[in-house]
Amino acid sequence: MTIAATRTGAPHSEAASRAAGDNTGEKAGEKAAKIAARSVPDGTVRHLRIGALALESGATLPDATLAYETWGTLNADASNAVLIEHALTGDTHVTRGAGEEPGWWEQLAGPGAPVDTDRYFVVSINILGGCYGSTGPSTPAPDGRPWGSRFPLVTLRDSTDAEARLADALGIGCWHAVLGGSLGGARALEWAVSYPARVRRCAVISVGASSTAEQIAFAQAQTLAIRQDPHFNGGDYYGGPEPHAGLALARRIAHITYRSAAELDGRFGRNPQAAEAPLEAGSLAGRGRYQVESYLDHQGNKLVRRFDANSYIAITEALMSHDVSRGRGSLEQALSRATAEFFVAAVDSDRLYFPAQSRELAGALPGEVPVHVIEAPIGHDGFLTEIGQLSDQLREGFFG
């Protein structure tokens, strides 16, 4: 069953959630989801119970829930549905809806945007393991306690399987398009290969066909920063002090990879932060900060206020699992399963997912697939801030 909820909250009532049933027999949950898709204001977080989910690891996640938002109206033959996948610490609020809260990709989606919500029915789903309404480490396990350290490993293929159930519930047999950037692009690619008959078009932005050893190394440093926080308690910190220092440090490490060297040098150089003096301290412990250090402190502290440390680990592990060819032969063989029309794009200054990885992906896809380039000195985050550069290409290709 679908339930309207606050942006970060759980379903409003347990009774309403139980009314969803167990995804067997007549699809009561599916019927409710379709009704809600017509009656709930755009940009409202809703929740759908999808039942037990068998995972790649061999574990089973019982009675899983996915949080999602929608915009626009699904047409009679459900041919105008578009799935937009969020990145690592993103949420489902792609664009503003009935309320005034801005979304994180408004250059891409909304009334009159390339993904025009007056024409398309847009869906965004909080990834399994997240902390914005989907089942994750902070949500209750069957015994009523938070999953914490007991939360199983969830891969991108697992999350795609879960999302396919939500699509079923909404009556979407095939997506007009699935797209995303960074982790969202990896999720989109997995959709096109795992469910080729259900994806007509796929846009993969700022990510390659797999996470490389270097990207796994950066990810391991981030998860270790959290795990070594004295408040982490093996992942069972709920109800006590939380590992805020570790999560903030993880964000600092990640953010360095999200921005280019030129961006950091141009904005901050070697300048001290305000009245702080890095070279005039009487002791190492008392030295002031450079501006770039203050900037990273700000980014870390900002994430701590809105994200769960265990979810950061769970989703980072899912991204580390990204390898579209795993168990499917060569990359070319794996991608040959896909029947979608592809759109591949990269940020020219990206030093996390290098443009060469996008070119490798495009070269392995069936047919001639060009790599569109976002010119942005900012680095990896250019896929968010400069997506407008691809508006014409997306309108001409996918959303004309």
PDB file of C-alpha atoms in Angstrom, residues 224-330:
ATOM      1  CA  LEU A 224      36.598   2.869   7.601  1.00  0.00           C
ATOM      2  CA  ALA A 225      36.433   6.463   8.850  1.00  0.00           C
ATOM      3  CA  ILE A 226      32.905   5.724  10.077  1.00  0.00           C
ATOM      4  CA  ARG A 227      33.669   2.276  11.488  1.00  0.00           C
ATOM      5  CA  GLN A 228      36.610   3.625  13.496  1.00  0.00           C
ATOM      6  CA  ASP A 229      34.564   6.362  15.149  1.00  0.00           C
ATOM      7  CA  PRO A 230      34.450   5.502  18.899  1.00  0.00           C
ATOM      8  CA  HIS A 231      30.658   5.921  18.857  1.00  0.00           C
ATOM      9  CA  PHE A 232      30.086   3.512  15.961  1.00  0.00           C
ATOM     10  CA  ASN A 233      29.623   0.551  18.326  1.00  0.00           C
ATOM     11  CA  GLY A 234      29.855  -1.963  15.513  1.00  0.00           C
ATOM     12  CA  GLY A 235      26.899  -0.318  13.802  1.00  0.00           C
ATOM     13  CA  ASP A 236      24.555  -0.559  16.792  1.00  0.00           C
ATOM     14  CA  TYR A 237      24.687   3.064  17.933  1.00  0.00           C
ATOM     15  CA  TYR A 238      20.958   3.855  17.758  1.00  0.00           C
ATOM     16  CA  GLY A 239      19.656   5.244  21.021  1.00  0.00           C
ATOM     17  CA  GLY A 240      23.107   6.514  21.998  1.00  0.00           C
ATOM     18  CA  PRO A 241      25.828   8.833  20.690  1.00  0.00           C
ATOM     19  CA  GLU A 242      26.117   8.609  16.933  1.00  0.00           C
ATOM     20  CA  PRO A 243      29.369   8.405  14.901  1.00  0.00           C
ATOM     21  CA  HIS A 244      29.125  11.971  13.656  1.00  0.00           C
ATOM     22  CA  ALA A 245      32.886  12.541  13.521  1.00  0.00           C
ATOM     23  CA  GLY A 246      33.409   9.450  11.384  1.00  0.00           C
ATOM     24  CA  LEU A 247      30.578  10.308   9.024  1.00  0.00           C
ATOM     25  CA  ALA A 248      31.842  13.872   8.638  1.00  0.00           C
ATOM     26  CA  LEU A 249      35.335  12.576   7.869  1.00  0.00           C
ATOM     27  CA  ALA A 250      33.912  10.158   5.288  1.00  0.00           C
ATOM     28  CA  ARG A 251      32.194  13.087   3.617  1.00  0.00           C
ATOM     29  CA  ARG A 252      35.404  15.104   3.559  1.00  0.00           C
ATOM     30  CA  ILE A 253      37.213  12.268   1.787  1.00  0.00           C
ATOM     31  CA  ALA A 254      34.385  11.845  -0.696  1.00  0.00           C
ATOM     32  CA  HIS A 255      34.022  15.551  -1.386  1.00  0.00           C
ATOM     33  CA  ILE A 256      37.664  15.856  -2.399  1.00  0.00           C
ATOM     34  CA  THR A 257      36.918  13.364  -5.189  1.00  0.00           C
ATOM     35  CA  TYR A 258      33.745  15.235  -6.166  1.00  0.00           C
ATOM     36  CA  ARG A 259      35.616  18.469  -6.922  1.00  0.00           C
ATOM     37  CA  SER A 260      38.556  19.071  -9.237  1.00  0.00           C
ATOM     38  CA  ALA A 261      41.970  20.329  -8.213  1.00  0.00           C
ATOM     39  CA  ALA A 262      41.402  23.433 -10.328  1.00  0.00           C
ATOM     40  CA  GLU A 263      38.114  24.121  -8.548  1.00  0.00           C
ATOM     41  CA  LEU A 264      39.707  23.886  -5.101  1.00  0.00           C
ATOM     42  CA  ASP A 265      42.743  25.944  -6.105  1.00  0.00           C
ATOM     43  CA  GLY A 266      40.628  28.603  -7.788  1.00  0.00           C
ATOM     44  CA  ARG A 267      38.221  28.984  -4.872  1.00  0.00           C
ATOM     45  CA  PHE A 268      40.574  28.647  -1.925  1.00  0.00           C
ATOM     46  CA  GLY A 269      44.217  28.535  -2.934  1.00  0.00           C
ATOM     47  CA  ARG A 270      46.426  28.649   0.156  1.00  0.00           C
ATOM     48  CA  ASN A 271      44.346  31.297   1.884  1.00  0.00           C
ATOM     49  CA  PRO A 272      43.720  31.072   5.629  1.00  0.00           C
ATOM     50  CA  GLN A 273      40.195  30.895   6.950  1.00  0.00           C
ATOM     51  CA  ALA A 274      39.120  34.392   8.038  1.00  0.00           C
ATOM     52  CA  ALA A 275      41.160  35.411  11.092  1.00  0.00           C
ATOM     53  CA  GLU A 276      42.688  31.972  11.551  1.00  0.00           C
ATOM     54  CA  ALA A 277      46.446  31.726  10.992  1.00  0.00           C
ATOM     55  CA  PRO A 278      47.672  28.239  10.013  1.00  0.00           C
ATOM     56  CA  LEU A 279      51.348  29.217  10.341  1.00  0.00           C
ATOM     57  CA  GLU A 280      51.192  31.208  13.553  1.00  0.00           C
ATOM     58  CA  ALA A 281      49.981  28.679  16.092  1.00  0.00           C
ATOM     59  CA  GLY A 282      51.883  28.081  19.325  1.00  0.00           C
ATOM     60  CA  SER A 283      51.150  24.356  19.017  1.00  0.00           C
ATOM     61  CA  LEU A 284      50.010  21.891  16.386  1.00  0.00           C
ATOM     62  CA  ALA A 285      46.741  21.402  18.227  1.00  0.00           C
ATOM     63  CA  GLY A 286      45.961  25.107  18.171  1.00  0.00           C
ATOM     64  CA  ARG A 287      46.781  26.008  14.578  1.00  0.00           C
ATOM     65  CA  GLY A 288      44.219  27.748  12.411  1.00  0.00           C
ATOM     66  CA  ARG A 289      42.710  26.345   9.234  1.00  0.00           C
ATOM     67  CA  TYR A 290      43.168  27.037   5.584  1.00  0.00           C
ATOM     68  CA  GLN A 291      39.993  27.994   3.726  1.00  0.00           C
ATOM     69  CA  VAL A 292      39.811  24.628   1.976  1.00  0.00           C
ATOM     70  CA  GLU A 293      39.866  22.907   5.380  1.00  0.00           C
ATOM     71  CA  SER A 294      36.988  25.052   6.585  1.00  0.00           C
ATOM     72  CA  TYR A 295      35.100  24.198   3.402  1.00  0.00           C
ATOM     73  CA  LEU A 296      35.537  20.456   3.981  1.00  0.00           C
ATOM     74  CA  ASP A 297      34.515  20.864   7.630  1.00  0.00           C
ATOM     75  CA  HIS A 298      31.336  22.564   6.441  1.00  0.00           C
ATOM     76  CA  GLN A 299      30.553  19.767   3.976  1.00  0.00           C
ATOM     77  CA  GLY A 300      31.096  17.090   6.615  1.00  0.00           C
ATOM     78  CA  ASN A 301      29.001  18.816   9.266  1.00  0.00           C
ATOM     79  CA  LYS A 302      26.211  19.494   6.792  1.00  0.00           C
ATOM     80  CA  LEU A 303      25.881  15.799   5.881  1.00  0.00           C
ATOM     81  CA  VAL A 304      25.849  14.743   9.535  1.00  0.00           C
ATOM     82  CA  ARG A 305      22.661  16.738  10.052  1.00  0.00           C
ATOM     83  CA  ARG A 306      20.742  14.842   7.388  1.00  0.00           C
ATOM     84  CA  PHE A 307      22.207  11.364   6.870  1.00  0.00           C
ATOM     85  CA  ASP A 308      22.640   8.095   8.750  1.00  0.00           C
ATOM     86  CA  ALA A 309      26.162   6.696   9.059  1.00  0.00           C
ATOM     87  CA  ASN A 310      25.102   3.082   8.555  1.00  0.00           C
ATOM     88  CA  SER A 311      23.199   4.037   5.409  1.00  0.00           C
ATOM     89  CA  TYR A 312      26.327   5.759   4.132  1.00  0.00           C
ATOM     90  CA  ILE A 313      28.172   2.474   4.567  1.00  0.00           C
ATOM     91  CA  ALA A 314      25.372   0.371   3.060  1.00  0.00           C
ATOM     92  CA  ILE A 315      25.011   2.534  -0.056  1.00  0.00           C
ATOM     93  CA  THR A 316      28.768   2.911  -0.477  1.00  0.00           C
ATOM     94  CA  GLU A 317      29.064  -0.887  -0.356  1.00  0.00           C
ATOM     95  CA  ALA A 318      26.342  -1.094  -3.016  1.00  0.00           C
ATOM     96  CA  LEU A 319      28.359   1.259  -5.221  1.00  0.00           C
ATOM     97  CA  MET A 320      31.480  -0.819  -4.593  1.00  0.00           C
ATOM     98  CA  SER A 321      29.503  -3.811  -5.913  1.00  0.00           C
ATOM     99  CA  HIS A 322      28.863  -2.016  -9.218  1.00  0.00           C
ATOM    100  CA  ASP A 323      30.054  -4.213 -12.079  1.00  0.00           C
ATOM    101  CA  VAL A 324      27.507  -4.652 -14.837  1.00  0.00           C
ATOM    102  CA  SER A 325      29.477  -7.566 -16.318  1.00  0.00           C
ATOM    103  CA  ARG A 326      29.805  -9.574 -13.089  1.00  0.00           C
ATOM    104  CA  GLY A 327      28.722 -13.133 -13.889  1.00  0.00           C
ATOM    105  CA  ARG A 328      27.655 -12.106 -17.402  1.00  0.00           C
ATOM    106  CA  GLY A 329      30.794 -12.701 -19.438  1.00  0.00           C
ATOM    107  CA  SER A 330      32.785  -9.902 -21.026  1.00  0.00           C
TER     108      SER A 330
END
